[in-house]
Each structure stands twice: as structure tokens, then as C-alpha cells.
DNA sequence: CGCCTTTGACCCGCGC
DNA sequence: GCGCGGGTCAAAGGCG
């Protein structure tokens, strides 16, 4: 079954390279440390974070397109929206979601195709550190019905 | 009350 | 150095 190749890992034993302490350290630094020290620390964190991100992206980045009237597919995981952005050359905003499971740093971006608004481009980054919250069967069915093409790569698909 | 979405502000990298 | 674009933060408000 070709379409199963695009399924996200429903569970994984590999841990994310992101430190779960990152956010706490970051917040504390902004509250307690002097400005210059904050900047230095932020830069160090940012550099480390960037390396982590690059590592994740190289390892786990799943991009696929579905044809669907709804933006957010029910893939069995719980997601919390943390941002929305109008991106250039696209009339539709891009939405940013994080897995709401504790200590799971998987993210996904959702954006409609600028030329064909029926197409939803979904980008997953990272690997879930926990089992799927509910049966992924529904997601499988959705994919079976809606999948029109998929990519598993390190670069996003063209959105034009 | 806890978790979610919304949304403007902020940060950072990059190209010029 | 500056401006732009993309990604994230976090306060405020909503909902079950």
C-alpha cells in the first residue's frame, strides 16, 4: 500500500533532541538576568536550538498534500495552535501547530495551496515520543480518500 | 479551572 | 546597517 508510506510514525522509541528544559531556562533568563547577559544567553540557546532543529529536520520531515475542504486533518494526535502567519505569494495564512502531549515537540504547519485552494499542504517536523492518542484508522481512511500525492523529503513542496 | 485559539509583538536569519 | 519574511511567544479571551 503506497499510501501507508506517508503515515506518520504512530510511536517511536527515539527521543527528541530538543531539551524539555529549554523553555524553563529561556523564561528564567528573561526574568532574572541583565539585558546583555540575556542577549548572550539567547544567542547561545538560539544557536543550540538551530542545530537541534536542523538535526530534526534532516531526520524527520514529512510533507504531503491532501485535497480536502478542511484545513486540519484528524490524524489521531492532539494539536495546539501557536501561531498563524500570512506568507508572501500566498493568499492563505499558514497555521502552526504543536503536539499538545507533554514533552513531545512535534510540530506541523498547515497551509492551503495558493493556486488550488482545495489542496492543503501539511508539513510535519519531528517524531512523536508517545503513542497515538486514538485510533489512526480514521486518518488512514482520510488519506485513502484524499491523498493526491505525497513527498517525504527535507524541503517543503512548492506552494505556487 | 484547564486547555484551547487568536493575534499583535517580538526575534532572528538573510539578502542587499 | 537596514528592511523583509518566516517562525515563535505570550497575553487575553472563549469554551466545555
Short mmCIF file of C-alpha atoms (C1' of nucleotides) in Angstrom, two decimals:
data_model
loop_
_atom_site.label_atom_id
_atom_site.label_comp_id
_atom_site.label_asym_id
_atom_site.label_seq_id
_atom_site.Cartn_x
_atom_site.Cartn_y
_atom_site.Cartn_z
CA UNK A 1 0.00 0.00 0.00
CA UNK A 2 1.71 3.12 -1.21
CA UNK A 3 -0.34 5.46 0.90
CA UNK A 4 0.88 3.90 4.12
CA UNK A 5 4.34 5.21 3.43
CA UNK A 6 3.20 8.71 4.17
CA UNK A 7 1.73 7.78 7.52
CA UNK A 8 3.39 9.42 10.46
CA UNK A 9 5.08 7.15 12.91
CA UNK A 10 2.41 6.35 15.48
CA UNK A 11 5.01 5.68 18.11
CA UNK A 12 8.71 5.86 18.43
CA UNK A 13 11.41 4.89 20.86
CA UNK A 14 13.69 7.64 19.68
CA UNK A 15 13.72 10.73 21.84
CA UNK A 16 13.64 14.23 20.51
CA UNK A 17 16.91 16.12 20.60
CA UNK A 18 15.04 19.09 21.98
CA UNK A 19 15.62 19.58 25.67
CA UNK A 20 12.43 19.68 27.68
CA UNK A 21 14.16 22.18 29.98
CA UNK A 22 14.68 24.64 27.19
CA UNK A 23 11.56 26.67 27.75
CA UNK A 24 12.07 26.94 31.50
CA UNK A 25 15.65 28.12 31.08
CA UNK A 26 14.58 30.62 28.49
CA UNK A 27 11.84 32.10 30.64
CA UNK A 28 14.02 32.31 33.72
CA UNK A 29 16.71 34.07 31.81
CA UNK A 30 14.37 36.76 30.58
CA UNK A 31 13.16 37.44 34.09
CA UNK A 32 16.27 37.33 36.19
CA UNK A 33 19.31 38.24 34.13
CA UNK A 34 20.57 41.57 32.93
CA UNK A 35 19.92 42.61 29.37
CA UNK A 36 23.34 41.91 27.92
CA UNK A 37 23.52 38.56 29.59
CA UNK A 38 20.07 37.78 28.29
CA UNK A 39 21.16 38.50 24.76
CA UNK A 40 24.26 36.35 25.09
CA UNK A 41 22.29 33.52 26.58
CA UNK A 42 19.58 33.83 23.98
CA UNK A 43 22.13 33.67 21.22
CA UNK A 44 23.67 30.54 22.70
CA UNK A 45 20.25 28.97 23.12
CA UNK A 46 19.28 30.05 19.65
CA UNK A 47 22.40 28.52 18.16
CA UNK A 48 21.83 25.27 20.00
CA UNK A 49 18.17 25.35 19.11
CA UNK A 50 19.04 25.89 15.47
CA UNK A 51 21.38 22.90 15.49
CA UNK A 52 18.66 20.83 17.12
CA UNK A 53 16.12 21.98 14.58
CA UNK A 54 18.41 21.23 11.68
CA UNK A 55 19.04 17.81 13.14
CA UNK A 56 15.33 17.16 13.45
CA UNK A 57 14.54 18.47 10.01
CA UNK A 58 17.19 16.29 8.43
CA UNK A 59 15.89 13.29 10.29
CA UNK A 60 12.12 13.68 10.29
CA UNK A 61 10.27 15.93 7.94
CA UNK A 62 7.14 14.74 6.27
CA UNK A 63 5.41 16.85 3.69
CA UNK A 64 2.26 15.80 1.92
CA UNK A 65 -0.67 17.32 0.16
CA UNK A 66 -4.29 16.40 0.57
CA UNK A 67 -7.37 17.53 -1.23
CA UNK A 68 -9.81 18.48 1.45
CA UNK A 69 -12.29 21.23 2.35
CA UNK A 70 -10.96 21.21 5.93
CA UNK A 71 -7.54 22.53 6.84
CA UNK A 72 -6.80 20.30 9.80
CA UNK A 73 -6.93 16.57 9.26
CA UNK A 74 -7.73 14.38 12.25
CA UNK A 75 -4.53 12.35 12.40
CA UNK A 76 -5.16 10.92 15.85
CA UNK A 77 -2.88 13.30 17.71
CA UNK A 78 -3.87 16.34 19.72
CA UNK A 79 -2.52 19.62 18.41
CA UNK A 80 -2.36 23.08 19.91
CA UNK A 81 -2.22 26.05 17.59
CA UNK A 82 0.55 28.50 18.47
CA UNK A 83 0.75 30.82 15.53
CA UNK A 84 -0.69 32.00 12.28
CA UNK A 85 1.13 33.91 9.61
CA UNK A 86 0.40 35.45 6.26
CA UNK A 87 3.17 34.28 3.99
CA UNK A 88 4.30 36.01 0.85
CA UNK A 89 2.91 34.91 -2.53
CA UNK A 90 0.06 33.09 -0.87
CA UNK A 91 -3.36 34.49 -0.09
CA UNK A 92 -3.97 31.88 2.60
CA UNK A 93 -2.43 32.11 6.05
CA UNK A 94 -0.08 29.41 7.32
CA UNK A 95 -1.02 27.87 10.66
CA UNK A 96 1.48 26.49 13.15
CA UNK A 97 0.61 23.62 15.48
CA UNK A 98 2.48 21.79 18.22
CA UNK A 99 1.65 18.38 19.63
CA UNK A 100 -0.08 19.06 22.93
CA UNK A 101 1.28 15.90 24.52
CA UNK A 102 3.73 16.62 27.34
CA UNK A 103 7.40 16.62 26.28
CA UNK A 104 6.51 15.94 22.68
CA UNK A 105 7.95 18.59 20.42
CA UNK A 106 6.45 17.55 17.13
CA UNK A 107 5.24 20.46 15.06
CA UNK A 108 3.21 20.80 11.94
CA UNK A 109 2.43 23.59 9.54
CA UNK A 110 -0.77 23.74 7.56
CA UNK A 111 -1.30 25.87 4.53
CA UNK A 112 -3.63 25.91 1.58
CA UNK A 113 -2.22 25.87 -1.91
CA UNK A 114 -2.21 29.36 -3.39
CA UNK A 115 -3.37 28.19 -6.81
CA UNK A 116 -5.74 25.40 -5.84
CA UNK A 117 -7.48 26.19 -2.59
CA UNK A 118 -8.80 22.65 -2.34
CA UNK A 119 -5.28 21.40 -1.72
CA UNK A 120 -3.94 21.50 1.82
CA UNK A 121 -0.18 21.24 2.29
CA UNK A 122 0.75 19.75 5.67
CA UNK A 123 4.33 19.67 6.94
CA UNK A 124 5.27 17.57 9.97
CA UNK A 125 8.56 18.07 11.81
CA UNK A 126 9.90 15.67 14.40
CA UNK A 127 8.84 12.33 15.75
CA UNK A 128 6.19 11.73 18.37
CA UNK A 129 7.60 10.44 21.64
CA UNK A 130 4.33 8.81 22.61
CA UNK A 131 1.69 6.52 21.11
CA UNK A 132 -1.11 7.98 19.07
CA UNK A 133 -3.91 9.34 21.27
CA UNK A 134 -6.64 7.50 19.46
CA UNK A 135 -7.00 5.08 16.62
CA UNK A 136 -5.27 6.29 13.50
CA UNK A 137 -7.74 4.36 11.41
CA UNK A 138 -9.76 7.45 10.63
CA UNK A 139 -6.64 9.20 9.41
CA UNK A 140 -5.84 6.21 7.25
CA UNK A 141 -9.28 6.44 5.70
CA UNK A 142 -8.89 10.15 5.14
CA UNK A 143 -5.61 9.57 3.41
CA UNK A 144 -7.11 6.82 1.34
CA UNK A 145 -9.86 9.13 0.19
CA UNK A 146 -8.00 12.36 -0.10
CA UNK A 147 -4.36 11.72 -0.77
CA UNK A 148 -3.42 13.02 -4.17
CA UNK A 149 0.31 12.90 -3.82
CA UNK A 150 2.93 12.85 -1.18
CA UNK A 151 6.52 13.72 -0.55
CA UNK A 152 8.91 12.57 2.10
CA UNK A 153 11.78 14.95 1.88
CA UNK A 154 13.81 17.63 3.57
CA UNK A 155 12.40 20.57 1.73
CA UNK A 156 8.88 21.92 1.58
CA UNK A 157 6.91 21.49 -1.61
CA UNK A 158 6.32 24.44 -3.83
CA UNK A 159 3.26 26.36 -2.82
CA UNK A 160 2.79 28.27 -6.02
"C1'" DC B 1 -10.37 25.59 36.00
"C1'" DG B 2 -7.69 23.90 32.42
"C1'" DC B 3 -6.87 23.90 27.78
"C1'" DC B 4 -7.57 25.97 23.57
"C1'" DT B 5 -7.45 29.75 19.79
"C1'" DT B 6 -6.47 34.34 18.41
"C1'" DT B 7 -3.40 37.85 17.33
"C1'" DG B 8 -0.02 41.52 17.69
"C1'" DA B 9 4.62 41.82 19.07
"C1'" DC B 10 8.96 40.16 19.04
"C1'" DC B 11 13.18 37.69 17.48
"C1'" DC B 12 16.32 36.10 14.13
"C1'" DG B 13 18.40 34.99 9.71
"C1'" DC B 14 19.31 36.56 5.29
"C1'" DG B 15 19.93 39.43 1.26
"C1'" DC B 16 21.06 43.84 -0.35
"C1'" DG C 1 23.15 48.53 8.97
"C1'" DC C 2 18.54 48.01 7.44
"C1'" DG C 3 14.38 46.00 5.91
"C1'" DC C 4 11.85 41.94 4.96
"C1'" DG C 5 9.98 37.45 5.74
"C1'" DG C 6 9.26 33.48 8.50
"C1'" DG C 7 8.76 31.40 12.99
"C1'" DT C 8 7.56 31.82 17.90
"C1'" DC C 9 5.89 33.94 22.15
"C1'" DA C 10 2.53 35.19 25.35
"C1'" DA C 11 -1.48 37.86 26.94
"C1'" DA C 12 -6.27 37.88 26.57
"C1'" DG C 13 -10.42 35.86 25.91
"C1'" DG C 14 -13.51 31.76 24.89
"C1'" DC C 15 -15.32 27.29 25.74
"C1'" DG C 16 -16.61 22.90 27.91
#
